[in-house]
PDB file of C-alpha atoms in Angstrom:
ATOM      1  CA  MET K 179     203.280 105.848 130.825  1.00 87.00           C
ATOM      2  CA  GLU K 180     200.398 105.214 128.502  1.00 83.00           C
ATOM      3  CA  GLN K 181     199.965 101.262 127.476  1.00 89.00           C
ATOM      4  CA  PHE K 182     199.341 101.346 123.766  1.00 93.00           C
ATOM      5  CA  ARG K 183     197.198  98.165 122.452  1.00 90.00           C
ATOM      6  CA  PRO K 184     195.512  97.700 118.802  1.00 90.00           C
ATOM      7  CA  LEU K 185     192.116  99.523 118.293  1.00 91.00           C
ATOM      8  CA  SER K 186     189.335  96.602 118.273  1.00 89.00           C
ATOM      9  CA  TYR K 187     185.786  97.218 118.429  1.00 92.00           C
ATOM     10  CA  ASP K 188     185.985  94.201 121.311  1.00 92.00           C
ATOM     11  CA  ALA K 189     188.457  96.574 123.264  1.00 90.00           C
ATOM     12  CA  LEU K 190     186.418  99.509 122.683  1.00 93.00           C
ATOM     13  CA  GLN K 191     184.280 100.778 125.851  1.00 94.00           C
ATOM     14  CA  VAL K 192     181.331 102.873 125.572  1.00 97.00           C
ATOM     15  CA  GLY K 193     182.026 105.516 128.223  1.00 98.00           C
ATOM     16  CA  GLU K 194     186.037 105.356 127.674  1.00 96.00           C
ATOM     17  CA  THR K 195     187.416 108.648 127.527  1.00 97.00           C
ATOM     18  CA  PHE K 196     190.542 110.401 125.892  1.00 96.00           C
ATOM     19  CA  VAL K 197     192.631 113.297 126.041  1.00 96.00           C
ATOM     20  CA  SER K 198     194.772 114.923 123.942  1.00 97.00           C
ATOM     21  CA  ASP K 199     198.308 116.652 124.687  1.00 96.00           C
ATOM     22  CA  THR K 200     197.938 120.563 124.549  1.00 97.00           C
ATOM     23  CA  LYS K 201     198.959 122.273 121.490  1.00 98.00           C
ATOM     24  CA  LEU K 202     200.461 125.399 120.499  1.00 98.00           C
ATOM     25  CA  VAL K 203     198.536 127.003 117.475  1.00 98.00           C
ATOM     26  CA  THR K 204     201.373 128.745 115.475  1.00 98.00           C
ATOM     27  CA  PRO K 205     201.112 130.935 112.557  1.00 97.00           C
ATOM     28  CA  GLU K 206     203.391 127.962 110.954  1.00 98.00           C
ATOM     29  CA  ASP K 207     200.537 125.979 111.485  1.00 98.00           C
ATOM     30  CA  VAL K 208     197.731 128.350 109.988  1.00 98.00           C
ATOM     31  CA  GLU K 209     199.567 128.849 106.907  1.00 98.00           C
ATOM     32  CA  ALA K 210     200.093 125.132 106.312  1.00 98.00           C
ATOM     33  CA  TYR K 211     196.923 124.602 107.229  1.00 98.00           C
ATOM     34  CA  ALA K 212     195.783 127.260 104.669  1.00 98.00           C
ATOM     35  CA  TYR K 213     198.052 125.717 101.780  1.00 98.00           C
ATOM     36  CA  ALA K 214     196.321 121.995 102.505  1.00 98.00           C
ATOM     37  CA  VAL K 215     193.017 123.151 102.347  1.00 98.00           C
ATOM     38  CA  ASP K 216     193.611 126.161  99.571  1.00 98.00           C
ATOM     39  CA  ASP K 217     191.945 128.397 101.649  1.00 98.00           C
ATOM     40  CA  HIS K 218     193.592 131.990 101.960  1.00 97.00           C
ATOM     41  CA  HIS K 219     191.229 134.098 103.444  1.00 97.00           C
ATOM     42  CA  PRO K 220     192.530 137.621 104.549  1.00 97.00           C
ATOM     43  CA  TRP K 221     191.441 137.008 108.301  1.00 97.00           C
ATOM     44  CA  PHE K 222     194.244 133.705 108.231  1.00 97.00           C
ATOM     45  CA  SER K 223     196.809 136.159 107.768  1.00 95.00           C
ATOM     46  CA  GLU K 224     195.929 139.676 108.302  1.00 95.00           C
ATOM     47  CA  ASP K 225     193.131 141.124 110.845  1.00 96.00           C
ATOM     48  CA  SER K 226     189.721 139.887 110.984  1.00 97.00           C
ATOM     49  CA  PRO K 227     186.643 141.166 113.205  1.00 96.00           C
ATOM     50  CA  PHE K 228     188.029 139.558 115.651  1.00 96.00           C
ATOM     51  CA  GLY K 229     190.706 141.748 116.607  1.00 96.00           C
ATOM     52  CA  GLY K 230     194.227 140.233 114.741  1.00 96.00           C
ATOM     53  CA  PRO K 231     194.296 137.023 112.960  1.00 98.00           C
ATOM     54  CA  ILE K 232     192.371 133.743 113.246  1.00 98.00           C
ATOM     55  CA  ALA K 233     192.807 130.157 112.203  1.00 98.00           C
ATOM     56  CA  HIS K 234     190.395 127.917 110.343  1.00 98.00           C
ATOM     57  CA  PRO K 235     187.852 127.523 112.654  1.00 98.00           C
ATOM     58  CA  THR K 236     188.220 123.546 111.326  1.00 98.00           C
ATOM     59  CA  LEU K 237     192.243 123.668 112.303  1.00 98.00           C
ATOM     60  CA  LEU K 238     191.816 121.710 115.411  1.00 98.00           C
ATOM     61  CA  ALA K 239     189.356 118.204 114.084  1.00 98.00           C
ATOM     62  CA  ASN K 240     192.382 116.319 113.527  1.00 96.00           C
ATOM     63  CA  GLN K 241     193.237 116.907 117.186  1.00 97.00           C
ATOM     64  CA  ALA K 242     189.812 115.559 118.015  1.00 97.00           C
ATOM     65  CA  LEU K 243     189.699 113.138 115.271  1.00 95.00           C
ATOM     66  CA  HIS K 244     192.849 111.666 116.570  1.00 93.00           C
ATOM     67  CA  LEU K 245     192.151 111.455 120.412  1.00 95.00           C
ATOM     68  CA  ARG K 246     191.809 107.759 119.938  1.00 93.00           C
ATOM     69  CA  HIS K 247     195.444 107.214 118.776  1.00 92.00           C
ATOM     70  CA  SER K 248     196.387 108.279 122.586  1.00 92.00           C
ATOM     71  CA  LYS K 249     195.292 104.848 123.620  1.00 92.00           C
ATOM     72  CA  TYR K 250     194.976 102.905 120.561  1.00 92.00           C
ATOM     73  CA  ILE K 251     197.288 101.791 117.828  1.00 90.00           C
ATOM     74  CA  VAL K 252     195.275 102.723 114.774  1.00 85.00           C
ATOM     75  CA  ARG K 253     196.153 101.112 111.606  1.00 72.00           C
ATOM     76  CA  ALA K 254     193.214 102.432 109.591  1.00 71.00           C
ATOM     77  CA  GLY K 255     189.633 103.938 109.662  1.00 80.00           C
ATOM     78  CA  LEU K 256     187.048 105.344 107.686  1.00 90.00           C
ATOM     79  CA  HIS K 257     185.742 108.690 108.892  1.00 93.00           C
ATOM     80  CA  ALA K 258     181.530 108.641 108.405  1.00 97.00           C
ATOM     81  CA  LYS K 259     180.154 111.519 110.327  1.00 98.00           C
ATOM     82  CA  MET K 260     181.600 114.817 111.825  1.00 98.00           C
ATOM     83  CA  GLU K 261     179.567 117.197 113.868  1.00 98.00           C
ATOM     84  CA  PHE K 262     180.776 120.725 114.834  1.00 98.00           C
ATOM     85  CA  GLU K 263     179.766 123.895 117.031  1.00 98.00           C
ATOM     86  CA  PHE K 264     182.173 126.541 116.410  1.00 98.00           C
ATOM     87  CA  LEU K 265     181.843 128.429 119.636  1.00 98.00           C
ATOM     88  CA  GLU K 266     184.923 130.603 119.773  1.00 98.00           C
ATOM     89  CA  PRO K 267     187.345 131.699 117.019  1.00 98.00           C
ATOM     90  CA  ILE K 268     190.763 129.732 117.189  1.00 98.00           C
ATOM     91  CA  ARG K 269     193.714 132.528 117.507  1.00 97.00           C
ATOM     92  CA  PRO K 270     197.621 131.882 116.788  1.00 98.00           C
ATOM     93  CA  GLY K 271     199.007 131.719 120.205  1.00 97.00           C
ATOM     94  CA  VAL K 272     196.505 129.441 122.061  1.00 98.00           C
ATOM     95  CA  ARG K 273     197.095 126.049 123.688  1.00 98.00           C
ATOM     96  CA  ALA K 274     194.409 123.934 123.294  1.00 98.00           C
ATOM     97  CA  ARG K 275     193.863 120.437 123.752  1.00 98.00           C
ATOM     98  CA  SER K 276     190.576 117.996 123.189  1.00 98.00           C
ATOM     99  CA  ARG K 277     188.815 115.845 125.221  1.00 98.00           C
ATOM    100  CA  GLY K 278     186.421 113.039 124.395  1.00 98.00           C
ATOM    101  CA  THR K 279     184.240 110.256 125.173  1.00 98.00           C
ATOM    102  CA  VAL K 280     182.983 107.402 123.429  1.00 97.00           C
ATOM    103  CA  ILE K 281     179.222 107.692 123.385  1.00 98.00           C
ATOM    104  CA  ASP K 282     178.185 104.937 122.004  1.00 98.00           C
ATOM    105  CA  LYS K 283     179.365 101.387 119.451  1.00 97.00           C
ATOM    106  CA  TYR K 284     177.692  99.857 117.234  1.00 97.00           C
ATOM    107  CA  GLU K 285     177.699  97.176 114.105  1.00 95.00           C
ATOM    108  CA  ARG K 286     175.635  98.592 110.976  1.00 95.00           C
ATOM    109  CA  ARG K 287     175.833  95.822 107.554  1.00 93.00           C
ATOM    110  CA  GLY K 288     178.276  94.038 109.571  1.00 91.00           C
ATOM    111  CA  LYS K 289     180.860  97.126 109.806  1.00 92.00           C
ATOM    112  CA  PRO K 290     182.114  98.663 113.318  1.00 94.00           C
ATOM    113  CA  TYR K 291     181.773 102.023 114.436  1.00 96.00           C
ATOM    114  CA  MET K 292     182.369 104.210 117.139  1.00 96.00           C
ATOM    115  CA  VAL K 293     180.738 107.380 117.998  1.00 97.00           C
ATOM    116  CA  THR K 294     182.831 110.154 120.135  1.00 97.00           C
ATOM    117  CA  GLU K 295     182.040 113.244 121.986  1.00 98.00           C
ATOM    118  CA  TYR K 296     184.614 116.100 121.735  1.00 98.00           C
ATOM    119  CA  VAL K 297     185.393 119.200 122.844  1.00 98.00           C
ATOM    120  CA  THR K 298     188.107 121.231 122.198  1.00 98.00           C
ATOM    121  CA  GLU K 299     189.197 124.210 124.756  1.00 98.00           C
ATOM    122  CA  ALA K 300     191.723 126.738 125.038  1.00 98.00           C
ATOM    123  CA  GLU K 301     194.096 126.370 128.346  1.00 97.00           C
ATOM    124  CA  ASP K 302     192.057 128.920 130.047  1.00 97.00           C
ATOM    125  CA  GLY K 303     188.863 126.364 129.972  1.00 97.00           C
ATOM    126  CA  THR K 304     187.506 128.422 126.849  1.00 98.00           C
ATOM    127  CA  VAL K 305     185.433 126.218 125.012  1.00 98.00           C
ATOM    128  CA  LEU K 306     186.561 126.863 121.253  1.00 98.00           C
ATOM    129  CA  VAL K 307     184.919 123.810 119.379  1.00 98.00           C
ATOM    130  CA  ARG K 308     182.252 120.870 120.370  1.00 98.00           C
ATOM    131  CA  GLY K 309     180.965 118.075 118.756  1.00 98.00           C
ATOM    132  CA  ARG K 310     180.750 114.329 117.723  1.00 98.00           C
ATOM    133  CA  PHE K 311     182.404 112.464 115.378  1.00 97.00           C
ATOM    134  CA  THR K 312     181.725 108.739 113.681  1.00 97.00           C
ATOM    135  CA  GLN K 313     184.458 106.343 112.801  1.00 96.00           C
ATOM    136  CA  MET K 314     184.474 103.576 111.184  1.00 93.00           C
ATOM    137  CA  LEU K 315     186.880 100.926 112.468  1.00 91.00           C
ATOM    138  CA  PHE K 316     188.862  98.543 109.743  1.00 81.00           C
ATOM    139  CA  ARG K 317     189.125  94.327 110.712  1.00 74.00           C
ATOM    140  CA  ASP K 318     192.341  93.394 110.303  1.00 62.00           C
TER     141      ASP K 318
ATOM    142  CA  MET V 293     180.012 141.056 110.262  1.00 52.00           C
ATOM    143  CA  SER V 294     178.274 138.909 107.183  1.00 57.00           C
ATOM    144  CA  THR V 295     177.930 139.794 103.676  1.00 64.00           C
ATOM    145  CA  LEU V 296     175.350 141.332 101.926  1.00 55.00           C
ATOM    146  CA  ALA V 297     174.498 138.403 100.334  1.00 69.00           C
ATOM    147  CA  ALA V 298     173.598 136.153 103.772  1.00 76.00           C
ATOM    148  CA  ASP V 299     171.657 139.303 104.539  1.00 78.00           C
ATOM    149  CA  THR V 300     169.453 138.776 102.490  1.00 80.00           C
ATOM    150  CA  ALA V 301     169.475 135.319 100.926  1.00 84.00           C
ATOM    151  CA  ALA V 302     166.292 133.198 100.783  1.00 90.00           C
ATOM    152  CA  PRO V 303     166.022 129.931 100.876  1.00 94.00           C
ATOM    153  CA  GLY V 304     166.882 128.299  97.594  1.00 94.00           C
ATOM    154  CA  LEU V 305     169.667 130.862  96.771  1.00 94.00           C
ATOM    155  CA  ALA V 306     172.939 129.122  95.584  1.00 96.00           C
ATOM    156  CA  LEU V 307     175.879 130.115  96.988  1.00 96.00           C
ATOM    157  CA  PRO V 308     179.152 130.564  94.717  1.00 95.00           C
ATOM    158  CA  PRO V 309     180.303 126.831  94.485  1.00 97.00           C
ATOM    159  CA  LEU V 310     184.360 126.397  95.310  1.00 98.00           C
ATOM    160  CA  VAL V 311     186.299 123.717  93.484  1.00 98.00           C
ATOM    161  CA  LYS V 312     189.111 122.393  94.691  1.00 98.00           C
ATOM    162  CA  GLU V 313     191.792 120.248  93.449  1.00 98.00           C
ATOM    163  CA  ILE V 314     193.017 117.215  95.529  1.00 98.00           C
ATOM    164  CA  SER V 315     196.904 116.484  95.323  1.00 98.00           C
ATOM    165  CA  GLN V 316     199.017 113.957  97.352  1.00 98.00           C
ATOM    166  CA  ARG V 317     201.022 116.982  98.670  1.00 98.00           C
ATOM    167  CA  LYS V 318     197.867 118.562 100.197  1.00 98.00           C
ATOM    168  CA  ILE V 319     196.985 115.371 101.749  1.00 98.00           C
ATOM    169  CA  ASP V 320     200.614 114.908 103.026  1.00 98.00           C
ATOM    170  CA  VAL V 321     200.449 118.754 104.560  1.00 98.00           C
ATOM    171  CA  TYR V 322     196.964 118.024 105.704  1.00 97.00           C
ATOM    172  CA  SER V 323     197.340 114.581 107.621  1.00 95.00           C
ATOM    173  CA  GLY V 324     201.188 114.530 108.165  1.00 95.00           C
ATOM    174  CA  VAL V 325     203.205 111.587 106.210  1.00 95.00           C
ATOM    175  CA  LYS V 326     203.021 108.339 107.661  1.00 91.00           C
ATOM    176  CA  PRO V 327     203.605 104.496 107.330  1.00 91.00           C
ATOM    177  CA  TYR V 328     200.625 102.450 107.431  1.00 88.00           C
ATOM    178  CA  SER V 329     198.258 105.685 106.350  1.00 90.00           C
ATOM    179  CA  ILE V 330     195.159 105.297 104.004  1.00 92.00           C
ATOM    180  CA  HIS V 331     196.270 109.343 103.199  1.00 94.00           C
ATOM    181  CA  THR V 332     199.747 108.956 102.674  1.00 95.00           C
ATOM    182  CA  ASP V 333     201.136 105.277 102.042  1.00 95.00           C
ATOM    183  CA  GLU V 334     200.067 104.117  98.792  1.00 95.00           C
ATOM    184  CA  ALA V 335     200.892 100.540  99.130  1.00 95.00           C
ATOM    185  CA  TRP V 336     198.861 100.388 102.334  1.00 92.00           C
ATOM    186  CA  ALA V 337     195.640 102.084 101.042  1.00 94.00           C
ATOM    187  CA  ARG V 338     195.615  99.289  98.009  1.00 95.00           C
ATOM    188  CA  LYS V 339     196.269  96.880 100.777  1.00 92.00           C
ATOM    189  CA  LYS V 340     193.367  98.238 102.578  1.00 89.00           C
ATOM    190  CA  GLY V 341     190.863  97.913  99.163  1.00 91.00           C
ATOM    191  CA  PHE V 342     191.606 101.541  97.985  1.00 94.00           C
ATOM    192  CA  ARG V 343     192.555 102.416  94.304  1.00 95.00           C
ATOM    193  CA  ALA V 344     194.770 105.035  95.470  1.00 96.00           C
ATOM    194  CA  PRO V 345     195.278 107.449  98.249  1.00 97.00           C
ATOM    195  CA  LEU V 346     192.392 109.178  99.651  1.00 96.00           C
ATOM    196  CA  ALA V 347     191.936 112.743 101.229  1.00 97.00           C
ATOM    197  CA  GLN V 348     190.811 112.725 104.470  1.00 96.00           C
ATOM    198  CA  ALA V 349     187.252 113.284 104.669  1.00 96.00           C
ATOM    199  CA  MET V 350     188.124 115.911 107.102  1.00 97.00           C
ATOM    200  CA  MET V 351     189.308 118.021 104.038  1.00 98.00           C
ATOM    201  CA  SER V 352     185.872 118.360 103.001  1.00 98.00           C
ATOM    202  CA  THR V 353     184.477 120.113 106.307  1.00 98.00           C
ATOM    203  CA  ALA V 354     187.429 123.006 105.793  1.00 98.00           C
ATOM    204  CA  TYR V 355     186.052 123.232 102.184  1.00 98.00           C
ATOM    205  CA  VAL V 356     182.565 123.928 103.780  1.00 98.00           C
ATOM    206  CA  SER V 357     183.970 125.819 106.191  1.00 98.00           C
ATOM    207  CA  GLU V 358     185.398 128.058 103.237  1.00 98.00           C
ATOM    208  CA  LEU V 359     181.841 128.265 101.953  1.00 98.00           C
ATOM    209  CA  MET V 360     180.445 129.474 104.851  1.00 98.00           C
ATOM    210  CA  THR V 361     183.353 131.704 105.890  1.00 97.00           C
ATOM    211  CA  ARG V 362     182.530 133.358 102.453  1.00 96.00           C
ATOM    212  CA  PHE V 363     179.062 133.926 102.904  1.00 96.00           C
ATOM    213  CA  VAL V 364     177.991 134.169 106.718  1.00 95.00           C
ATOM    214  CA  GLY V 365     181.435 135.956 107.619  1.00 96.00           C
ATOM    215  CA  ALA V 366     182.144 135.990 111.349  1.00 96.00           C
ATOM    216  CA  GLY V 367     179.066 134.577 112.593  1.00 96.00           C
ATOM    217  CA  PHE V 368     180.176 131.349 111.215  1.00 97.00           C
ATOM    218  CA  VAL V 369     183.540 131.779 113.004  1.00 98.00           C
ATOM    219  CA  LYS V 370     181.677 132.263 116.108  1.00 97.00           C
ATOM    220  CA  GLY V 371     178.112 130.319 116.272  1.00 97.00           C
ATOM    221  CA  GLY V 372     178.231 128.110 113.011  1.00 98.00           C
ATOM    222  CA  THR V 373     177.544 124.625 112.783  1.00 98.00           C
ATOM    223  CA  MET V 374     178.104 121.975 110.780  1.00 98.00           C
ATOM    224  CA  SER V 375     176.799 118.416 110.415  1.00 98.00           C
ATOM    225  CA  MET V 376     178.386 115.903 107.638  1.00 98.00           C
ATOM    226  CA  VAL V 377     178.012 112.443 106.226  1.00 98.00           C
ATOM    227  CA  PHE V 378     180.979 111.218 104.399  1.00 98.00           C
ATOM    228  CA  ILE V 379     179.346 109.040 101.438  1.00 97.00           C
ATOM    229  CA  LYS V 380     182.135 108.575  98.885  1.00 97.00           C
ATOM    230  CA  PRO V 381     185.915 108.312  99.092  1.00 96.00           C
ATOM    231  CA  VAL V 382     187.691 111.619  98.131  1.00 98.00           C
ATOM    232  CA  TYR V 383     191.118 110.238  95.776  1.00 98.00           C
ATOM    233  CA  VAL V 384     194.380 112.262  95.089  1.00 98.00           C
ATOM    234  CA  GLY V 385     194.008 113.360  91.665  1.00 97.00           C
ATOM    235  CA  ASP V 386     189.946 114.172  92.228  1.00 98.00           C
ATOM    236  CA  ARG V 387     188.428 117.494  91.626  1.00 98.00           C
ATOM    237  CA  LEU V 388     185.877 118.588  94.202  1.00 98.00           C
ATOM    238  CA  THR V 389     183.311 120.868  93.990  1.00 98.00           C
ATOM    239  CA  VAL V 390     181.952 122.359  97.135  1.00 98.00           C
ATOM    240  CA  HIS V 391     177.906 123.641  96.475  1.00 98.00           C
ATOM    241  CA  GLY V 392     175.529 125.368  98.868  1.00 98.00           C
ATOM    242  CA  VAL V 393     171.837 126.167  98.642  1.00 97.00           C
ATOM    243  CA  VAL V 394     170.085 128.112 101.291  1.00 97.00           C
ATOM    244  CA  LYS V 395     167.405 126.141 103.193  1.00 97.00           C
ATOM    245  CA  GLU V 396     166.172 128.244 106.191  1.00 95.00           C
ATOM    246  CA  ARG V 397     166.581 130.957 107.892  1.00 95.00           C
ATOM    247  CA  ARG V 398     165.355 131.371 111.559  1.00 94.00           C
ATOM    248  CA  ALA V 399     165.432 133.987 114.396  1.00 93.00           C
ATOM    249  CA  GLU V 400     167.266 132.705 117.216  1.00 91.00           C
ATOM    250  CA  GLY V 401     167.093 134.787 120.262  1.00 84.00           C
ATOM    251  CA  ASN V 402     165.706 138.344 119.810  1.00 80.00           C
ATOM    252  CA  ALA V 403     168.819 139.859 117.947  1.00 83.00           C
ATOM    253  CA  THR V 404     170.145 137.360 115.136  1.00 90.00           C
ATOM    254  CA  THR V 405     168.771 135.208 112.653  1.00 93.00           C
ATOM    255  CA  ARG V 406     170.473 132.042 112.167  1.00 96.00           C
ATOM    256  CA  VAL V 407     171.075 130.921 108.213  1.00 97.00           C
ATOM    257  CA  VAL V 408     171.191 127.089 107.479  1.00 97.00           C
ATOM    258  CA  VAL V 409     172.136 126.234 104.375  1.00 98.00           C
ATOM    259  CA  GLU V 410     172.244 122.548 102.516  1.00 98.00           C
ATOM    260  CA  VAL V 411     176.112 121.532 101.296  1.00 98.00           C
ATOM    261  CA  TRP V 412     177.849 119.056  99.603  1.00 98.00           C
ATOM    262  CA  CYS V 413     180.710 118.098  98.084  1.00 98.00           C
ATOM    263  CA  GLU V 414     180.785 116.160  94.461  1.00 98.00           C
ATOM    264  CA  ASN V 415     183.593 114.651  92.517  1.00 98.00           C
ATOM    265  CA  GLN V 416     184.573 115.292  88.837  1.00 98.00           C
ATOM    266  CA  ASP V 417     181.805 112.385  87.948  1.00 98.00           C
ATOM    267  CA  GLY V 418     178.964 114.088  89.626  1.00 98.00           C
ATOM    268  CA  ASP V 419     179.062 111.748  92.469  1.00 98.00           C
ATOM    269  CA  LYS V 420     178.384 113.349  95.925  1.00 98.00           C
ATOM    270  CA  THR V 421     181.028 112.455  98.246  1.00 98.00           C
ATOM    271  CA  ALA V 422     179.764 114.350 101.288  1.00 98.00           C
ATOM    272  CA  VAL V 423     176.537 115.594 102.014  1.00 98.00           C
ATOM    273  CA  GLY V 424     175.137 118.046 105.231  1.00 98.00           C
ATOM    274  CA  THR V 425     174.291 121.059 106.551  1.00 98.00           C
ATOM    275  CA  ALA V 426     176.008 124.300 108.002  1.00 98.00           C
ATOM    276  CA  SER V 427     174.786 127.180 109.610  1.00 98.00           C
ATOM    277  CA  GLY V 428     175.697 130.795 110.843  1.00 97.00           C
ATOM    278  CA  LEU V 429     174.551 133.737 112.682  1.00 95.00           C
ATOM    279  CA  LEU V 430     173.625 137.339 111.252  1.00 91.00           C
ATOM    280  CA  ALA V 431     173.066 140.352 113.180  1.00 81.00           C
ATOM    281  CA  GLY V 432     169.311 141.182 113.343  1.00 71.00           C
ATOM    282  CA  GLY V 433     166.217 139.281 114.485  1.00 60.00           C
ATOM    283  CA  ALA V 434     163.794 139.145 111.943  1.00 54.00           C
ATOM    284  CA  ALA V 435     164.179 135.818 109.921  1.00 58.00           C
TER     285      ALA V 435
END
């Protein structure tokens, strides 16, 4: 059983780790994402050079970005930076999860930030995407 | 499989821009509707100091991904990179234009070339909202 607490700069520890739930990527997820970002490339619904349809490379980015929600209650935050390395295509049918580690926290111009390094991988351990992101924390 | 344009693109080449209309419905689908969200709860967004709900910054990475997949093809989906800094909020009702200009081509290994593109999103007022670089792999080692 997880014990959730409000996210604060002081509570957050560098070296802290997060793990998401496993997500089954469905054709409906790909369709909804295509609508949301208005990108209806045929590779996402028909065939692709990888054999069969694939998902948008950024489809699972929110799984990584929301890692801190697996431990904390996060009322608001701003996304400052995002880095991706797209290593393997994401295919409908894959079960994927993200893992992350807080690698830095700092204050700049009076605002608190956290930096997370993440990897998103398939159930068989294949790394699909990796990278890091920086989020600003709101003070209440 | 890359596009002919990417195979021959020299530094300075401007990619065909994309235009994205930011609606609340698209934000809702992207972010999921919930209370206490600056993306989908207008009252909460205002309480946090914003004039309207914000698009998730991550949506701009999807737009850049589209730009790069159209330009580079499979070598962006597998082997691509992206690094973005989000510098201004994107609000519901904004119209974003997504730009890319080829910055560099460099050999990567014996058989591939990495093409690096400077990318940015700007709103209807001409203000940049996100800036960065993205890259993808092309078959052929001669940069």
